[in-house]
Amino acid sequence: MKIIVCGGAGYIGSHLVRELSTQPGYEIIVLDNLSKGHIKAVTKGIAFEKADVRDKEALEQVFSKHKPDVVMHFCASIAVGESVTDPLGYYENNVVGSIYLLQAMQKHNVKYFIFSSTAAIFGNPEETPIPDDAPTKPINPYGDTKLTVEKILAWTENAHGLKYVCLRYFNACGAHESGEIGEDHHPETHLIPLILQVALGRRNCIKIYGNDYETKDGTCVRDYIHVTDLATAHIKALEYIVKENKSQKFNLGSGEGYTVKEVIEAARKITGHPIPEVVEARRAGDPAILIAGSTRAEQILGWRRKYNTIEDIVATAWKYHKANINGYEKNFKSLSCNRRLQTVVASVGLAYKPSKIELELDL
């Protein structure tokens, strides 16, 4: 079975490819424009096509060349705040790109589609943990673009017989157990990598936005799902759609979540660093608790998480970040003198304290 993985050089996509490549019966083709992904994250020996899902001609060439049976779609702009300031860019990339991809599938008679969606489609949930059939009320353009694609998929099934699975989740985190691939965003906005940057001397402290929420310690509670567990869920969704020939939507959540302070404390335990914290004002629009359930995925797909504690998750992330302090692409020789010093100091387990100007200029 030939599978095109769109966004297979990105964070979640690369972990899916790594896991899928260990299983027999699949020929994998990674399609990525490398605007956010990294060629070094692609598993060795896997076919790679540099292309953009918004480029119809490029998609035609890839589909004609490889003749896939399944498409797994991870390509998306994902920063909530950026989606508010650049909604048109988000609709172009997330929605228009998906439409072009579906048109290529229709032309080449590809009937199976696995979509990496988001629990952001639920907005401020009425119930926690968020059930699979919760009302969808996105409160930002990012969530709305994903929900729009889900609606397009339903209408496309009605018109052309496409079968699809949508997987909805919040915070992908952690890294492959080998430490060879992990999370590398520029700029980084996710909590766990930001915390670990403090332990590596890349930041002076981690900021906590609000400590007066109605939670156990006053900080926000969020779902954290290990990226390999998400990869496993996508593989199980693939097996389901091929076997059952049915469309379905699944939430992928922990059902409990962790506070910001609990994640910081786990990182302190794993790294052995004090990781100073600074409390800032709340950010507008941050709900106190966002947790998804996974009842349907557990019952129908038989999905079970391997990484069940925040300590286990952080440990894998730490292994990756220690081995790849500057991410995939940055060569040590190309770094500034200050960043080279940070790299050397962090590699022996000490904390480098950058100055304010270093942090502002990203030296």
CSV table of C-alpha atoms in Angstrom, one decimal:
chain,number,residue,atom,x,y,z
A,1,MET,CA,0.0,0.0,0.0
A,2,LYS,CA,1.4,3.4,-1.1
A,3,ILE,CA,0.9,6.2,1.4
A,4,ILE,CA,1.7,9.9,0.8
A,5,VAL,CA,2.4,11.6,4.1
A,6,CYS,CA,1.9,15.4,3.6
A,7,GLY,CA,4.0,17.2,6.1
A,8,GLY,CA,6.1,14.1,6.8
A,9,ALA,CA,9.2,16.3,7.6
A,10,GLY,CA,7.3,18.1,10.3
A,11,TYR,CA,7.1,17.3,14.0
A,12,ILE,CA,4.2,14.9,14.1
A,13,GLY,CA,4.5,13.7,10.6
A,14,SER,CA,8.1,12.7,11.0
A,15,HIS,CA,7.2,10.6,14.0
A,16,LEU,CA,4.4,8.9,12.1
A,17,VAL,CA,6.8,8.1,9.2
A,18,ARG,CA,9.3,6.7,11.7
A,19,GLU,CA,6.7,4.4,13.3
A,20,LEU,CA,5.0,3.4,10.0
A,21,SER,CA,8.4,2.5,8.4
A,22,THR,CA,8.8,-0.2,11.0
A,23,GLN,CA,5.7,-2.0,9.8
A,24,PRO,CA,5.5,-4.3,6.7
A,25,GLY,CA,3.3,-3.7,3.7
A,26,TYR,CA,3.6,0.1,3.4
A,27,GLU,CA,5.5,2.2,0.8
A,28,ILE,CA,5.8,5.7,2.2
A,29,ILE,CA,6.3,8.9,0.2
A,30,VAL,CA,6.9,12.1,2.2
A,31,LEU,CA,5.6,15.3,0.6
A,32,ASP,CA,6.8,18.5,2.3
A,33,ASN,CA,7.7,22.1,1.3
A,34,LEU,CA,10.2,22.3,4.2
A,35,SER,CA,8.9,25.7,5.3
A,36,LYS,CA,8.5,24.3,8.8
A,37,GLY,CA,9.7,20.8,8.4
A,38,HIS,CA,13.3,19.4,8.3
A,39,ILE,CA,14.8,17.1,5.8
A,40,LYS,CA,16.9,15.6,8.6
A,41,ALA,CA,13.7,14.5,10.4
A,42,VAL,CA,12.7,12.2,7.5
A,43,THR,CA,13.6,8.6,8.1
A,44,LYS,CA,16.5,7.4,5.9
A,45,GLY,CA,15.4,5.4,2.9
A,46,ILE,CA,12.0,7.0,2.6
A,47,ALA,CA,11.1,8.6,-0.7
A,48,PHE,CA,10.9,12.4,-0.4
A,49,GLU,CA,9.1,14.9,-2.7
A,50,LYS,CA,9.7,18.6,-2.0
A,51,ALA,CA,6.3,20.1,-2.9
A,52,ASP,CA,3.6,22.5,-1.6
A,53,VAL,CA,0.0,21.3,-1.3
A,54,ARG,CA,-1.0,24.7,-2.7
A,55,ASP,CA,0.8,23.9,-5.9
A,56,LYS,CA,-1.6,22.0,-8.2
A,57,GLU,CA,1.1,21.2,-10.8
A,58,ALA,CA,3.4,19.8,-8.2
A,59,LEU,CA,0.7,17.7,-6.7
A,60,GLU,CA,-0.2,16.3,-10.2
A,61,GLN,CA,3.4,15.3,-10.7
A,62,VAL,CA,3.7,13.5,-7.3
A,63,PHE,CA,0.4,11.7,-7.7
A,64,SER,CA,1.1,10.6,-11.3
A,65,LYS,CA,4.6,9.4,-10.3
A,66,HIS,CA,3.7,7.5,-7.1
A,67,LYS,CA,0.0,6.5,-7.6
A,68,PRO,CA,-0.9,6.4,-3.9
A,69,ASP,CA,-3.6,4.5,-2.2
A,70,VAL,CA,-3.9,6.7,0.9
A,71,VAL,CA,-3.1,10.3,1.9
A,72,MET,CA,-2.2,11.3,5.4
A,73,HIS,CA,-2.4,15.0,5.9
A,74,PHE,CA,-0.3,16.9,8.5
A,75,CYS,CA,0.5,20.1,6.6
A,76,ALA,CA,-0.9,23.1,8.4
A,77,SER,CA,-0.1,26.4,10.0
A,78,ILE,CA,-0.7,25.8,13.7
A,79,ALA,CA,0.0,28.9,15.8
A,80,VAL,CA,-3.3,30.2,17.3
A,81,GLY,CA,-2.0,33.7,17.9
A,82,GLU,CA,-0.6,34.1,14.4
A,83,SER,CA,-3.9,32.8,12.9
A,84,VAL,CA,-5.6,35.8,14.5
A,85,THR,CA,-3.3,38.3,12.9
A,86,ASP,CA,-3.0,36.5,9.6
A,87,PRO,CA,-6.3,34.7,9.0
A,88,LEU,CA,-6.1,34.9,5.2
A,89,GLY,CA,-2.7,33.1,5.3
A,90,TYR,CA,-4.1,30.4,7.5
A,91,TYR,CA,-7.2,29.8,5.3
A,92,GLU,CA,-5.0,29.7,2.2
A,93,ASN,CA,-2.5,27.2,3.7
A,94,ASN,CA,-4.9,25.0,5.7
A,95,VAL,CA,-8.1,25.1,3.7
A,96,VAL,CA,-7.1,25.9,0.1
A,97,GLY,CA,-4.1,23.5,0.3
A,98,SER,CA,-6.5,20.8,1.6
A,99,ILE,CA,-8.9,21.4,-1.3
A,100,TYR,CA,-6.1,21.1,-3.9
A,101,LEU,CA,-5.0,17.9,-2.2
A,102,LEU,CA,-8.5,16.4,-2.3
A,103,GLN,CA,-8.9,17.4,-5.9
A,104,ALA,CA,-5.7,15.6,-6.8
A,105,MET,CA,-7.0,12.5,-4.9
A,106,GLN,CA,-10.3,12.7,-6.7
A,107,LYS,CA,-8.5,12.9,-10.1
A,108,HIS,CA,-6.3,9.9,-9.3
A,109,ASN,CA,-9.1,7.9,-7.6
A,110,VAL,CA,-7.5,7.9,-4.1
A,111,LYS,CA,-10.3,7.0,-1.6
A,112,TYR,CA,-8.6,7.1,1.8
A,113,PHE,CA,-7.7,10.2,3.7
A,114,ILE,CA,-6.3,10.5,7.3
A,115,PHE,CA,-6.6,14.1,8.6
A,116,SER,CA,-4.6,15.5,11.5
A,117,SER,CA,-7.2,17.9,12.9
A,118,THR,CA,-7.2,19.6,16.3
A,119,ALA,CA,-9.3,19.8,19.5
A,120,ALA,CA,-9.2,23.6,19.0
A,121,ILE,CA,-12.4,23.1,16.9
A,122,PHE,CA,-14.3,22.8,20.2
A,123,GLY,CA,-13.4,26.3,21.4
A,124,ASN,CA,-14.3,26.8,25.0
A,125,PRO,CA,-15.8,23.4,25.8
A,126,GLU,CA,-19.0,23.0,27.7
A,127,GLU,CA,-17.8,19.7,29.1
A,128,THR,CA,-14.5,18.4,30.4
A,129,PRO,CA,-13.0,16.0,29.3
A,130,ILE,CA,-14.3,16.9,25.8
A,131,PRO,CA,-16.3,14.1,24.4
A,132,ASP,CA,-16.0,13.0,20.8
A,133,ASP,CA,-19.5,14.4,19.9
A,134,ALA,CA,-19.0,17.7,21.7
A,135,PRO,CA,-20.3,20.9,19.9
A,136,THR,CA,-17.8,22.5,17.6
A,137,LYS,CA,-17.4,26.2,18.3
A,138,PRO,CA,-13.9,27.3,17.4
A,139,ILE,CA,-12.8,30.7,18.8
A,140,ASN,CA,-9.9,31.4,16.5
A,141,PRO,CA,-9.1,31.1,12.8
A,142,TYR,CA,-6.7,28.2,13.3
A,143,GLY,CA,-9.5,26.0,14.8
A,144,ASP,CA,-12.0,27.2,12.2
A,145,THR,CA,-9.7,26.3,9.3
A,146,LYS,CA,-9.5,22.7,10.7
A,147,LEU,CA,-13.2,22.5,11.2
A,148,THR,CA,-13.8,23.8,7.7
A,149,VAL,CA,-11.6,21.0,6.3
A,150,GLU,CA,-13.6,18.5,8.3
A,151,LYS,CA,-16.8,19.9,6.8
A,152,ILE,CA,-15.3,19.7,3.3
A,153,LEU,CA,-14.4,16.1,3.9
A,154,ALA,CA,-18.0,15.2,4.8
A,155,TRP,CA,-19.4,16.8,1.7
A,156,THR,CA,-16.6,15.2,-0.4
A,157,GLU,CA,-17.6,11.8,0.9
A,158,ASN,CA,-21.2,12.5,0.1
A,159,ALA,CA,-20.3,13.5,-3.5
A,160,HIS,CA,-17.4,11.2,-4.4
A,161,GLY,CA,-17.3,8.3,-1.9
A,162,LEU,CA,-14.1,9.5,-0.1
A,163,LYS,CA,-13.5,7.8,3.2
A,164,TYR,CA,-11.7,9.8,5.9
A,165,VAL,CA,-10.7,9.8,9.6
A,166,CYS,CA,-10.2,13.0,11.5
A,167,LEU,CA,-8.0,12.9,14.6
A,168,ARG,CA,-8.5,15.7,17.1
A,169,TYR,CA,-6.0,16.5,19.9
A,170,PHE,CA,-4.3,19.4,21.7
A,171,ASN,CA,-0.7,19.4,22.7
A,172,ALA,CA,1.6,17.0,20.9
A,173,CYS,CA,4.8,16.7,22.9
A,174,GLY,CA,7.9,14.6,23.7
A,175,ALA,CA,10.3,13.0,21.2
A,176,HIS,CA,11.2,9.7,19.7
A,177,GLU,CA,12.7,7.3,22.2
A,178,SER,CA,15.9,7.2,20.2
A,179,GLY,CA,16.4,10.9,20.7
A,180,GLU,CA,17.1,11.2,17.0
A,181,ILE,CA,14.0,13.2,16.1
A,182,GLY,CA,11.9,15.6,18.1
A,183,GLU,CA,10.4,19.1,18.3
A,184,ASP,CA,12.2,22.0,16.6
A,185,HIS,CA,10.0,25.0,15.8
A,186,HIS,CA,11.2,28.5,14.9
A,187,PRO,CA,10.1,30.4,16.8
A,188,GLU,CA,9.2,27.9,19.6
A,189,THR,CA,5.9,28.5,21.3
A,190,HIS,CA,5.2,25.1,23.0
A,191,LEU,CA,5.5,24.8,26.7
A,192,ILE,CA,7.8,21.8,27.2
A,193,PRO,CA,10.5,22.9,24.7
A,194,LEU,CA,10.4,26.4,26.2
A,195,ILE,CA,10.9,24.9,29.7
A,196,LEU,CA,13.8,22.8,28.5
A,197,GLN,CA,15.4,25.8,26.9
A,198,VAL,CA,15.8,27.2,30.4
A,199,ALA,CA,17.5,24.1,31.5
A,200,LEU,CA,19.8,24.3,28.5
A,201,GLY,CA,20.7,27.9,29.2
A,202,ARG,CA,18.8,29.3,26.3
A,203,ARG,CA,16.4,31.3,28.5
A,204,ASN,CA,16.6,32.9,31.9
A,205,CYS,CA,13.2,31.6,33.1
A,206,ILE,CA,9.9,30.2,32.0
A,207,LYS,CA,6.9,32.5,32.1
A,208,ILE,CA,3.6,31.4,33.6
A,209,TYR,CA,0.7,33.3,32.3
A,210,GLY,CA,-1.7,33.5,35.2
A,211,ASN,CA,-1.7,31.7,38.6
A,212,ASP,CA,-5.2,32.6,39.7
A,213,TYR,CA,-7.2,30.1,37.7
A,214,GLU,CA,-9.7,27.8,39.5
A,215,THR,CA,-7.3,24.8,39.3
A,216,LYS,CA,-5.4,22.8,41.9
A,217,ASP,CA,-2.4,25.2,41.8
A,218,GLY,CA,-3.9,28.2,40.0
A,219,THR,CA,-2.2,27.5,36.6
A,220,CYS,CA,-3.9,26.3,33.4
A,221,VAL,CA,-4.5,22.6,32.9
A,222,ARG,CA,-3.8,21.2,29.4
A,223,ASP,CA,-3.7,17.8,27.7
A,224,TYR,CA,-0.2,16.5,26.8
A,225,ILE,CA,-0.1,13.6,24.4
A,226,HIS,CA,3.2,12.0,23.4
A,227,VAL,CA,4.0,12.4,19.7
A,228,THR,CA,4.7,8.7,19.3
A,229,ASP,CA,1.3,7.9,20.8
A,230,LEU,CA,-0.3,10.2,18.3
A,231,ALA,CA,1.7,8.4,15.5
A,232,THR,CA,0.3,5.1,16.7
A,233,ALA,CA,-3.2,6.5,16.6
A,234,HIS,CA,-2.8,7.6,13.0
A,235,ILE,CA,-1.6,4.1,12.1
A,236,LYS,CA,-4.6,2.5,13.8
A,237,ALA,CA,-6.8,5.0,12.0
A,238,LEU,CA,-5.2,3.9,8.7
A,239,GLU,CA,-5.8,0.2,9.6
A,240,TYR,CA,-9.4,1.0,10.5
A,241,ILE,CA,-10.3,2.9,7.4
A,242,VAL,CA,-8.9,0.3,5.1
A,243,LYS,CA,-10.6,-2.6,6.9
A,244,GLU,CA,-13.9,-1.0,7.6
A,245,ASN,CA,-14.2,1.4,4.7
A,246,LYS,CA,-15.9,3.9,7.0
A,247,SER,CA,-15.4,7.5,7.9
A,248,GLN,CA,-15.0,8.5,11.5
A,249,LYS,CA,-13.8,11.2,13.9
A,250,PHE,CA,-11.8,10.5,17.1
A,251,ASN,CA,-10.6,12.7,20.0
A,252,LEU,CA,-7.1,11.8,21.3
A,253,GLY,CA,-6.8,12.9,24.9
A,254,SER,CA,-5.4,12.0,28.3
A,255,GLY,CA,-8.7,12.6,30.1
A,256,GLU,CA,-6.9,14.3,32.9
A,257,GLY,CA,-4.2,16.8,31.9
A,258,TYR,CA,-1.5,18.6,33.9
A,259,THR,CA,-1.1,22.1,35.2
A,260,VAL,CA,1.7,24.4,34.0
A,261,LYS,CA,3.4,24.1,37.3
A,262,GLU,CA,3.2,20.3,37.2
A,263,VAL,CA,4.9,20.3,33.8
A,264,ILE,CA,7.7,22.6,35.1
A,265,GLU,CA,8.2,20.5,38.2
A,266,ALA,CA,8.5,17.3,36.1
A,267,ALA,CA,11.1,19.1,34.0
A,268,ARG,CA,13.1,20.0,37.1
A,269,LYS,CA,13.0,16.4,38.2
A,270,ILE,CA,14.1,15.1,34.9
A,271,THR,CA,16.8,17.7,34.1
A,272,GLY,CA,18.1,18.4,37.6
A,273,HIS,CA,18.0,22.1,36.9
A,274,PRO,CA,16.1,24.6,39.1
A,275,ILE,CA,14.3,26.2,36.1
A,276,PRO,CA,13.2,29.6,37.5
A,277,GLU,CA,9.7,30.6,36.8
A,278,VAL,CA,8.1,34.1,36.5
A,279,VAL,CA,4.4,34.7,36.8
A,280,GLU,CA,2.9,37.1,34.2
A,281,ALA,CA,-0.6,38.4,33.7
A,282,ARG,CA,-3.1,36.0,32.1
A,283,ARG,CA,-3.3,35.9,28.3
A,284,ALA,CA,-6.6,36.8,26.8
A,285,GLY,CA,-8.7,33.9,25.8
A,286,ASP,CA,-6.8,31.2,27.8
A,287,PRO,CA,-9.4,28.8,29.3
A,288,ALA,CA,-8.6,27.3,32.7
A,289,ILE,CA,-8.9,23.7,31.5
A,290,LEU,CA,-8.6,22.1,28.1
A,291,ILE,CA,-8.7,18.3,28.2
A,292,ALA,CA,-10.0,15.9,25.6
A,293,GLY,CA,-11.3,12.4,26.2
A,294,SER,CA,-10.5,9.4,24.0
A,295,THR,CA,-13.4,7.0,24.6
A,296,ARG,CA,-14.2,6.4,20.9
A,297,ALA,CA,-10.6,5.9,19.9
A,298,GLU,CA,-10.0,3.4,22.7
A,299,GLN,CA,-13.2,1.5,21.9
A,300,ILE,CA,-13.1,1.4,18.1
A,301,LEU,CA,-9.4,1.7,17.4
A,302,GLY,CA,-8.1,-0.1,20.5
A,303,TRP,CA,-5.7,2.9,21.0
A,304,ARG,CA,-3.8,3.0,24.2
A,305,ARG,CA,-1.2,5.5,25.3
A,306,LYS,CA,2.3,4.2,26.0
A,307,TYR,CA,3.4,7.4,27.7
A,308,ASN,CA,1.0,7.9,30.6
A,309,THR,CA,2.9,10.4,32.8
A,310,ILE,CA,4.3,13.8,32.2
A,311,GLU,CA,7.7,12.7,33.6
A,312,ASP,CA,7.9,10.0,30.9
A,313,ILE,CA,7.0,12.6,28.2
A,314,VAL,CA,9.5,15.2,29.4
A,315,ALA,CA,12.2,12.6,29.6
A,316,THR,CA,12.0,11.8,25.9
A,317,ALA,CA,11.9,15.5,25.0
A,318,TRP,CA,15.0,16.1,27.2
A,319,LYS,CA,16.9,13.3,25.5
A,320,TYR,CA,16.3,14.9,22.1
A,321,HIS,CA,17.0,18.4,23.1
A,322,LYS,CA,20.3,17.5,24.9
A,323,ALA,CA,21.5,15.8,21.8
A,324,ASN,CA,20.2,18.5,19.4
A,325,ILE,CA,20.7,21.7,21.4
A,326,ASN,CA,20.4,23.8,18.3
A,327,GLY,CA,17.8,21.8,16.4
A,328,TYR,CA,18.1,20.0,13.1
A,329,GLU,CA,19.5,22.7,10.8
A,330,LYS,CA,21.9,24.8,12.8
A,331,ASN,CA,25.6,23.9,12.2
A,332,PHE,CA,27.8,24.6,15.2
A,333,LYS,CA,30.3,26.5,13.1
A,334,SER,CA,27.6,28.9,11.9
A,335,LEU,CA,26.6,29.9,15.4
A,336,SER,CA,27.6,33.1,17.1
A,337,CYS,CA,30.4,33.0,19.7
A,338,ASN,CA,27.8,33.4,22.5
A,339,ARG,CA,25.6,30.6,21.2
A,340,ARG,CA,28.7,28.4,20.8
A,341,LEU,CA,29.5,29.0,24.4
A,342,GLN,CA,25.9,28.2,25.4
A,343,THR,CA,26.1,25.0,23.5
A,344,VAL,CA,29.3,23.8,25.1
A,345,VAL,CA,28.2,24.8,28.6
A,346,ALA,CA,24.8,23.1,28.2
A,347,SER,CA,26.4,19.9,26.8
A,348,VAL,CA,28.1,19.3,30.1
A,349,GLY,CA,25.0,19.9,32.2
A,350,LEU,CA,25.6,23.4,33.4
A,351,ALA,CA,23.2,26.4,33.0
A,352,TYR,CA,24.4,29.3,30.9
A,353,LYS,CA,22.7,32.6,31.8
A,354,PRO,CA,22.3,34.7,28.7
A,355,SER,CA,22.0,38.5,29.1
A,356,LYS,CA,18.8,40.4,28.2
A,357,ILE,CA,20.3,41.6,24.9
A,358,GLU,CA,21.3,38.1,23.9
A,359,LEU,CA,17.8,36.8,24.5
A,360,GLU,CA,16.2,39.7,22.6
A,361,LEU,CA,18.6,39.3,19.6
A,362,ASP,CA,18.6,35.5,19.8
A,363,LEU,CA,22.4,35.4,19.9
